[in-house]
Tab-separated table of C-alpha atoms in Angstrom:
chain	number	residue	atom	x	y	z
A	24	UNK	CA	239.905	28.420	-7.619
A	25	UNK	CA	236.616	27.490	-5.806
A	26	UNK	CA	237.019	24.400	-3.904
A	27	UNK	CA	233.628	24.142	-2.334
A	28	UNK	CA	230.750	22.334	-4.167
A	29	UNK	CA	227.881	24.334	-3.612
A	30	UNK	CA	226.019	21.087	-3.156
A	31	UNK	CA	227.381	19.902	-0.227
A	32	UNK	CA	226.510	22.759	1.913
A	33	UNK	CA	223.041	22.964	1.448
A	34	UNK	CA	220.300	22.232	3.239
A	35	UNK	CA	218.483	18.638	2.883
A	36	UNK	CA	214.897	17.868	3.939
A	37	UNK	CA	212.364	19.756	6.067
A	38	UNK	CA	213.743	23.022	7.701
A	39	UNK	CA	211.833	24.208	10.514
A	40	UNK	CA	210.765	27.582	9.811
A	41	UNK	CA	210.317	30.132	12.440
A	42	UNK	CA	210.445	34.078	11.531
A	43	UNK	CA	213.855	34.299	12.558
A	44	UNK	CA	215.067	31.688	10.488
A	45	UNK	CA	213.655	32.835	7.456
A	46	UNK	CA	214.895	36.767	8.567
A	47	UNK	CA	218.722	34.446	9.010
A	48	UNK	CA	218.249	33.565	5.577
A	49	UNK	CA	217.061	36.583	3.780
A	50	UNK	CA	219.910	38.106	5.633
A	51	UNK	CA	222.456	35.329	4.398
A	52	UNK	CA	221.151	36.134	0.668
A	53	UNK	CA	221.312	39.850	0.775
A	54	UNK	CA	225.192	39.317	2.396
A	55	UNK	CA	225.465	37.240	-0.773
A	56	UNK	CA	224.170	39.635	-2.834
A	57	UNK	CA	226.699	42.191	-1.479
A	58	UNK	CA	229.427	40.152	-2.200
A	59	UNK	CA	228.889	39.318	-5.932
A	60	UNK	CA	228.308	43.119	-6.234
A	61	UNK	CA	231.748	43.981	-4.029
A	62	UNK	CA	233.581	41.274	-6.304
A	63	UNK	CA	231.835	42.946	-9.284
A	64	UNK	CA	233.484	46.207	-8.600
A	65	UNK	CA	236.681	44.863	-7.453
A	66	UNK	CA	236.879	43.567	-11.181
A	67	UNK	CA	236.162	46.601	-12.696
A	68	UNK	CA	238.853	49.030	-10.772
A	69	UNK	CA	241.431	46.128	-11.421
A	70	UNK	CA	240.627	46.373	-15.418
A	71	UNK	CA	240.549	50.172	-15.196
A	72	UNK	CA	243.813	50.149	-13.383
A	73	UNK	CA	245.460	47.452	-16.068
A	74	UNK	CA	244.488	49.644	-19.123
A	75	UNK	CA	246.495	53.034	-17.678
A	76	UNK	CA	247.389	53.119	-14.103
A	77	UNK	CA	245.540	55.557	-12.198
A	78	UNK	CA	242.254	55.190	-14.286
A	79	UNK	CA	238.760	55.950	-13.023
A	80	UNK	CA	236.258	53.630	-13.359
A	81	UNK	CA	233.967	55.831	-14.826
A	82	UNK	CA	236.502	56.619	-17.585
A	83	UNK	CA	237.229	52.799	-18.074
A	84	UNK	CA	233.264	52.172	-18.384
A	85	UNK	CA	233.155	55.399	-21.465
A	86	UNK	CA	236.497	52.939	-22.913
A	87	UNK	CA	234.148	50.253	-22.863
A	88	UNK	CA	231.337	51.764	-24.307
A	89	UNK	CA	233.075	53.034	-27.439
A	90	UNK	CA	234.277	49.244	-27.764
A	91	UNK	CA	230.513	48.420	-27.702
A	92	UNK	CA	229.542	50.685	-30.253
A	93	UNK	CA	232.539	50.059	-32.500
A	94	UNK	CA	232.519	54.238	-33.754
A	95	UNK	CA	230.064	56.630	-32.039
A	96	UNK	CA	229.387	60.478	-31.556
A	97	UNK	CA	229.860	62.224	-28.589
A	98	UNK	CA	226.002	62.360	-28.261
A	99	UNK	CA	225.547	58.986	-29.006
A	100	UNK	CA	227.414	57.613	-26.199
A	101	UNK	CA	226.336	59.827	-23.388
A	102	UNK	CA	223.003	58.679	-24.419
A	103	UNK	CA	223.987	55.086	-23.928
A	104	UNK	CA	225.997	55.717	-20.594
A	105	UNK	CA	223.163	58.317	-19.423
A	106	UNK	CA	225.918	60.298	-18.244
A	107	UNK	CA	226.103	64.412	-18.825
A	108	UNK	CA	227.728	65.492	-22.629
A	109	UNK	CA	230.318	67.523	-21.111
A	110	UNK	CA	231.573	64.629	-18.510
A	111	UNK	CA	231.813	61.858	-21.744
A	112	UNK	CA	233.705	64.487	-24.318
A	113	UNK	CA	236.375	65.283	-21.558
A	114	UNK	CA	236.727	61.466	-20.942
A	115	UNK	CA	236.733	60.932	-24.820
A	116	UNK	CA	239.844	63.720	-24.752
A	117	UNK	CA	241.788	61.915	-21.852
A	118	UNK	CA	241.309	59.071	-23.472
A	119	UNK	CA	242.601	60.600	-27.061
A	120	UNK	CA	246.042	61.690	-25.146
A	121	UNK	CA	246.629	57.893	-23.722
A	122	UNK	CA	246.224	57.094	-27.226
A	123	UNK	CA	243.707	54.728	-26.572
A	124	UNK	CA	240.634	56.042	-28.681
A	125	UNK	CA	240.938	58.641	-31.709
A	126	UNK	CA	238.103	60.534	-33.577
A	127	UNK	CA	237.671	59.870	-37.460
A	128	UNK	CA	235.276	61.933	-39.561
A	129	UNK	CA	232.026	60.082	-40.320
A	130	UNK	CA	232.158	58.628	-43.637
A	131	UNK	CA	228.563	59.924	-44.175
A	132	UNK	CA	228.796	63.239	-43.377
A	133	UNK	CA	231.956	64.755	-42.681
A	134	UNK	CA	230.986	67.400	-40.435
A	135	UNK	CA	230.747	64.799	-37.691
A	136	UNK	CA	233.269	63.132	-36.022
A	137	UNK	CA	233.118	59.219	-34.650
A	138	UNK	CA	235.092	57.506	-31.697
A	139	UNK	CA	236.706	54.721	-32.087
A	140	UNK	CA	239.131	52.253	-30.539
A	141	UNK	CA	243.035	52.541	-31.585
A	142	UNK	CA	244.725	49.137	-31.850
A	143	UNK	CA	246.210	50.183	-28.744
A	144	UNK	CA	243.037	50.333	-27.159
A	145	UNK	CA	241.632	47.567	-28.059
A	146	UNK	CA	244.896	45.270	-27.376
A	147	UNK	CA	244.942	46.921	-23.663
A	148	UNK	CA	241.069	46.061	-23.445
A	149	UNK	CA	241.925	42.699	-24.555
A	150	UNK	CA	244.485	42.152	-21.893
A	151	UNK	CA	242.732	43.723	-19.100
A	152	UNK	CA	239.029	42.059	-19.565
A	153	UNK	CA	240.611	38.498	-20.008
A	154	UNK	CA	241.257	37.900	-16.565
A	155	UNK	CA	237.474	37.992	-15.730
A	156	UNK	CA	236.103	36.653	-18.991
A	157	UNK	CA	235.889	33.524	-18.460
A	158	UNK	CA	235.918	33.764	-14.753
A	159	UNK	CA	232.695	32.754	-14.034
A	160	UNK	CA	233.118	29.538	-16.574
A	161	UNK	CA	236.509	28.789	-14.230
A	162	UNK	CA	234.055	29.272	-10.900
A	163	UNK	CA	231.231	26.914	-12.183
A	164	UNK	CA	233.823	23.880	-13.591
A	165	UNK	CA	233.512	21.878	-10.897
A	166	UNK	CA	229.661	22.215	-10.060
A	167	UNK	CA	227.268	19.498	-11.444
A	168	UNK	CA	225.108	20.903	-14.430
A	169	UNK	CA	222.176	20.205	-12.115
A	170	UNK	CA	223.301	22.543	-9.826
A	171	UNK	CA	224.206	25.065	-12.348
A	172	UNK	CA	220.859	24.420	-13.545
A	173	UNK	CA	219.103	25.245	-10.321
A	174	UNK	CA	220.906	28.688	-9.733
A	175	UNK	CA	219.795	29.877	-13.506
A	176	UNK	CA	216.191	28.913	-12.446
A	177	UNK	CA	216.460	30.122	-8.916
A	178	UNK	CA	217.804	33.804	-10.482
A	179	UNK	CA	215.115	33.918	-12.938
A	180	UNK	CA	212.429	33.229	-10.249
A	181	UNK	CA	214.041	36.270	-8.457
A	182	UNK	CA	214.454	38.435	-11.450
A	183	UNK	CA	210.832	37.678	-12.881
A	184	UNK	CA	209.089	37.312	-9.135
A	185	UNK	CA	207.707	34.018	-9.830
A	186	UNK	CA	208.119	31.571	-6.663
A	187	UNK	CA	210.317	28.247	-7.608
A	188	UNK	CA	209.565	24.969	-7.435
A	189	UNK	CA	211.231	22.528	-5.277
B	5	UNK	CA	217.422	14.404	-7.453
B	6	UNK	CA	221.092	14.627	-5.946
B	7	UNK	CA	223.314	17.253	-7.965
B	8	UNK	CA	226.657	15.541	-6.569
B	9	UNK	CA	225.629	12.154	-8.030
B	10	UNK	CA	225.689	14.044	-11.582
B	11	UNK	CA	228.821	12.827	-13.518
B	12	UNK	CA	229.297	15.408	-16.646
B	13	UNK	CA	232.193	15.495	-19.035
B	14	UNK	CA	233.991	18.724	-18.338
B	15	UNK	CA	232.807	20.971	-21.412
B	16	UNK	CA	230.256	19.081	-22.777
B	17	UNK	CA	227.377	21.148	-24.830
B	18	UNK	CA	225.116	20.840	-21.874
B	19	UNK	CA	227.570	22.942	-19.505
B	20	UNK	CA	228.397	25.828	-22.047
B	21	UNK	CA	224.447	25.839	-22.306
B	22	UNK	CA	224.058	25.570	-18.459
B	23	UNK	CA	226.730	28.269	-17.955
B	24	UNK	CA	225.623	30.413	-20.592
B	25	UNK	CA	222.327	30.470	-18.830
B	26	UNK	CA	223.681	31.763	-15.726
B	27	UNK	CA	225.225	34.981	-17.400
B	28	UNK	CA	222.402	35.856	-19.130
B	29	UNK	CA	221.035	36.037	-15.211
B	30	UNK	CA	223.116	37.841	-14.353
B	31	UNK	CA	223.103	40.340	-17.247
B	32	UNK	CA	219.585	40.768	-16.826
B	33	UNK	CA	219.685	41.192	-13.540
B	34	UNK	CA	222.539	44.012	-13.944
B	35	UNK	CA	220.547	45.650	-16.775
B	36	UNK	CA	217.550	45.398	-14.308
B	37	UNK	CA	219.384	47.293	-11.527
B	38	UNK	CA	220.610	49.640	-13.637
B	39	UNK	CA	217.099	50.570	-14.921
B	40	UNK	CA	215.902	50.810	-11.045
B	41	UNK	CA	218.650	53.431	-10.442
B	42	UNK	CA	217.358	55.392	-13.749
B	43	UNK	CA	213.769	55.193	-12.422
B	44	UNK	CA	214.756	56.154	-9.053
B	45	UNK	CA	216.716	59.890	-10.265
B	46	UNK	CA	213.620	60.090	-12.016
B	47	UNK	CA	211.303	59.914	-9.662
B	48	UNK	CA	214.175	62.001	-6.963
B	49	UNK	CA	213.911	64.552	-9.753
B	50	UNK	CA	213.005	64.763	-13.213
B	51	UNK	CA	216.210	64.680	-15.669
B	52	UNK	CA	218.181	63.759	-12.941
B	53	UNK	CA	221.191	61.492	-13.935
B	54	UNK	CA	222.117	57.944	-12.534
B	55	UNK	CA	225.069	59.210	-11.387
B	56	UNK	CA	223.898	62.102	-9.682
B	57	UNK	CA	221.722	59.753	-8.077
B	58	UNK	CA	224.841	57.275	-6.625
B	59	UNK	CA	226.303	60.750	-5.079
B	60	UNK	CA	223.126	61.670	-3.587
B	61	UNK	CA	221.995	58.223	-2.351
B	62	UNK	CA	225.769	58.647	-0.788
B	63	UNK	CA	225.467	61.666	0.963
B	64	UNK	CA	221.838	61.190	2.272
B	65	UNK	CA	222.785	57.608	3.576
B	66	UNK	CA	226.738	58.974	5.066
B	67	UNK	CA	226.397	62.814	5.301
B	68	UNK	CA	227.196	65.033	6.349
B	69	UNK	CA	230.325	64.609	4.678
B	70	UNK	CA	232.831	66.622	2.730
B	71	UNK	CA	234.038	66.413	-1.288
B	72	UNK	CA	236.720	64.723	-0.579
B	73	UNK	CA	235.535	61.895	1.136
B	74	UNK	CA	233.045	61.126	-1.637
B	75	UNK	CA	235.741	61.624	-3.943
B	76	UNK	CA	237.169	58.863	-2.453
B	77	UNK	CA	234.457	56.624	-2.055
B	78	UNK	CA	232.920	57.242	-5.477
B	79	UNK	CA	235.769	56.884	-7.352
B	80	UNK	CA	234.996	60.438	-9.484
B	81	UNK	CA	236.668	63.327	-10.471
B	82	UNK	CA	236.682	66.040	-8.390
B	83	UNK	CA	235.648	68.309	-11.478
B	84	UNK	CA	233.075	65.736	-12.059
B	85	UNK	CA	232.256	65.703	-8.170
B	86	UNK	CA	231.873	69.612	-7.720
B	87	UNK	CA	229.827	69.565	-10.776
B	88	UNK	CA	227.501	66.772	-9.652
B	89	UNK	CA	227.191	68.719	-6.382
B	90	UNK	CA	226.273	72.080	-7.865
B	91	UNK	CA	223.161	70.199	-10.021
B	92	UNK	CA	222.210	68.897	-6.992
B	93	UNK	CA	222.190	72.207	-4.862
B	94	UNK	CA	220.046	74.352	-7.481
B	95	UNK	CA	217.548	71.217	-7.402
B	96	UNK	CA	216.871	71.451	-3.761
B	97	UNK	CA	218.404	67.906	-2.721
B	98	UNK	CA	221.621	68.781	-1.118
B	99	UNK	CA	223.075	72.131	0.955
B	100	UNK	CA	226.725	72.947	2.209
B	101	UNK	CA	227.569	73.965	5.535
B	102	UNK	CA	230.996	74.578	6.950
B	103	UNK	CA	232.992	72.311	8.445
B	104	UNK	CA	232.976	73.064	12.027
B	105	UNK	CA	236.807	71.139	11.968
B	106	UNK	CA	238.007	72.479	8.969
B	107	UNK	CA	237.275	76.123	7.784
B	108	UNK	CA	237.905	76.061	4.641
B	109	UNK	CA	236.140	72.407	3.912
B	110	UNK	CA	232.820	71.949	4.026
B	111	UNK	CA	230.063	69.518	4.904
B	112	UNK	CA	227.632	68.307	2.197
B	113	UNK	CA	224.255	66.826	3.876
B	114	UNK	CA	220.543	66.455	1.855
B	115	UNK	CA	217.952	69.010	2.587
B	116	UNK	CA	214.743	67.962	4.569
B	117	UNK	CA	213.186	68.173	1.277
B	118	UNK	CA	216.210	65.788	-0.395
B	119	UNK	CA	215.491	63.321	2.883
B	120	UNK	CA	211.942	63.252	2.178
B	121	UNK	CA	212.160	62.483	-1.026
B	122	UNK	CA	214.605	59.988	-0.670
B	123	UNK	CA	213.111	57.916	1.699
B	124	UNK	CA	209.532	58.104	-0.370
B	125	UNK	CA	211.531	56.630	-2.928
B	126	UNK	CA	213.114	53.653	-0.651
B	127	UNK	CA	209.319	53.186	0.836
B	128	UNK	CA	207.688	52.475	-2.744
B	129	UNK	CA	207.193	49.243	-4.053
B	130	UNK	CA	210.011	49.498	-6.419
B	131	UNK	CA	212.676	48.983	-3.871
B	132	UNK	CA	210.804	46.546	-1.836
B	133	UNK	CA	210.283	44.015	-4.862
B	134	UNK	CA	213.255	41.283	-3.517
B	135	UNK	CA	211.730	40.974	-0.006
B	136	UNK	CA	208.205	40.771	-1.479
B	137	UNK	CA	208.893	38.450	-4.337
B	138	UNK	CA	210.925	36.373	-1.155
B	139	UNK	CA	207.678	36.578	1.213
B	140	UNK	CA	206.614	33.718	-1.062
B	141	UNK	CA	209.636	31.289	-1.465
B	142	UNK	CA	209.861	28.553	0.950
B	143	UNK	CA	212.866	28.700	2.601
B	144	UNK	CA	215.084	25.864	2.134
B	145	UNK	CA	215.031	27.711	-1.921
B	146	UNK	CA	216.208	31.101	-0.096
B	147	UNK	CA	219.028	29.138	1.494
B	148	UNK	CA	219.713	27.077	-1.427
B	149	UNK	CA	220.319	30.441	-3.630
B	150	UNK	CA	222.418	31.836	-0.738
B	151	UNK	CA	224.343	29.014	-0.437
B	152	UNK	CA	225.083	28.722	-4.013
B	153	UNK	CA	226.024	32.271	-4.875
B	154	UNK	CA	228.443	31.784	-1.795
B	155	UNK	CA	230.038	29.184	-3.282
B	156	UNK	CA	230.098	31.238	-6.748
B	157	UNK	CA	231.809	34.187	-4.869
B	158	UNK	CA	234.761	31.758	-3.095
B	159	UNK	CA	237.946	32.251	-4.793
C-alpha cells in the first residue's frame, strides 16, 4: 500500500535552474519511467506464472489475446500480436493440452476453425489478472483528485508533446 | 492551488473519472510504444517483426552473447529463440562466432551493417521525441511528473 502522498514531496516555488539540474531531473523521470515499465513486467510474469506454472510470457500474452477477441483464427491473432503464424499456432497447441483454450469450427464456414477460451481458461485468467486490476485504483486512493488530475494532464502533455501549464 | 488541502469522499464520481483518466494514459502511452517498436523493425528491415526487433535491440546493446543468455533474459523459447536468430542472420543484422570459452556455444553479436543500422535508427527523431518534447517544459513540471509516478510505483 503506498503511504507517500505524492504531494508532499514535490517541489514548491521557484527552482533555480542550471543545466545540471534540469539533466538531475530528466534523469529522475527516465529512472521513473524504468520503474513503472520494470513493475509492468513484474506483473505480467507473475500472471503468466499463476495461470500454469512455468508459463512464458509470450504464451500468457497469445492467452490474453484470444480473451480479447472472444473466438479468432490462427491468422487473425498473429495479425493482432504481430508475431510469426508458426510461433502463435504452436502456442495455440500448448495452450489446447493445458486445457485452457480449444478450437471450435466457425459457425460460418466450417472449414475454419476459431479459438476460444475454455471455462478453465477464463476462470484461471480471472484469478490471475485480479491482483493487478484494480491495482492502480488501490495506488491512487489516497491521492487528492487534484493531484490525480495533474498526472493525467502532465502524461498527456508528454504523450501529445504539448508543454503544460503551471 | 494546494492538492493536500483537497478533501474528496473516497469513490466519489469525480475519482473513478480522475482515475479512469490516468489509465487511458497509460494505455495510450503503451499502445504508443508499442507502435514505435513496430516502426523501428520496419525501418531495421522491412517485414521485420517486433519481436525480432527486442532480440536484436538485445544483442546489439549486450553482445556478444550466447542463446542461452538471451533465452534467459527474453523470456522465449529456445525454438522460438533459434528461429528468431536464423531470420536475423539471412537479413544481414546478426553473425555467430564461436565461443572462444565454450566450443560448442557460440557468440551472437550484430554485423557492422546491423550496428549501423541500429544506431541510425536510435539517432532519428523518432527516438529522441521525450527529450525534445522535455527541452520545453519548465522544470519544476519535469520534477512534479517524476515525483508523482514515484509515488505511483511505491508499494
Amino acid at each position: 500500500m503506498n503511504t507517500q502522498t505524492p504531494a508532499a514531496a514535490a517541489p514548491t516555488g521557484a527552482v533555480p535552474v542550471g543545466v545540471s539540474a534540469r539533466a538531475e531531473a530528466l534523469a529522475a523521470l527516465e529512472g521513473s519511467f524504468e520503474r513503472l515499465m520494470q513493475q509492468w513486467r513484474r506483473s505480467y510474469l507473475d500472471a503468466a506464472e499463476c495461470v500454469s506454472p512455468g508459463m512464458l510470457p509470450a504464451t500468457y500474452k497469445v492467452l490474453t489475446m484470444i480473451s480479447r477477441e472472444g473466438a479468432a483464427t490462427v491468422s487473425t491473432l498473429a495479425e493482432h500480436l504481430s508475431a510469426d503464424k508458426g510461433f502463435v499456432s504452436r502456442t495455440v497447441s500448448e495452450l489446447e493440452e493445458l486445457a485452457l483454450v480449444t478450437r471450435v469450427p466457425d459457425p460460418h464456414d466450417g472449414r475454419v476453425r476459431l479459438i476460444s477460451l475454455t471455462e478453465l481458461g477464463c476462470r484461471r485468467l480471472h484469478v490471475a489478472r485480479s491482483p493487478y486490476q484494480h491495482r492502480l485504483a488501490e495506488e491512487l486512493d489516497s491521492w487528492p483528485v487534484a493531484t490525480i488530475d495533474r498526472l493525467t494532464t502532465l502524461l498527456d502533455a508528454l504523450t501529445t508533446g504539448e508543454t503544460p501549464h503551471p | 492551488m494546494s492538492p493536500m488541502s483537497t478533501d474528496d469522499p473516497l469513490h466519489s464520481p469525480e475519482r473513478d473519472e480522475a482515475i479512469r483518466a490516468v489509465e487511458g494514459e497509460f494505455v495510450q502511452m503503451i499502445s504508443r510504444f508499442r507502435r514505435m517498436i513496430a516502426r523501428r523493425a520496419e525501418m531495421l528491415s522491412p517485414g521485420l517483426l517486433p519481436g525480432a526487433y527486442k532480440v536484436f535491440s538485445t544483442i546489439a546493446q549486450s553482445g556478444p552473447l550466447t542463446a542461452s543468455v538471451l533465452v534467459d533474459q527474453l523470456m522465449l523459447d529456445k525454438s522460438q529463440l533459434s528461429r528468431t536468430v536464423a531470420d536475423l542472420e539471412k537479413r544481414g543484422l546478426v553473425e555467430r562466432t564461436p565461443d572462444p570459452n565454450d566450443r560448442r556455444a557460440q557468440l551472437l553479436s550484430a554485423t557492422d551493417e546491423g550496428k549501423a543500422r541500429y544506431d541510425e535508427i536510435r539517432e532519428s527523431s523518432d527516438s529522441l521525441s521525450m527529450r525534445t518534447t522535455l527541452d520545453e517544459w519548465d522544470i519544476s513540471e519535469i520534477r512534479r511528473l517524476a515525483t508523482l509516478l514515484h509515488a505511483l510505483n511505491d508499494e
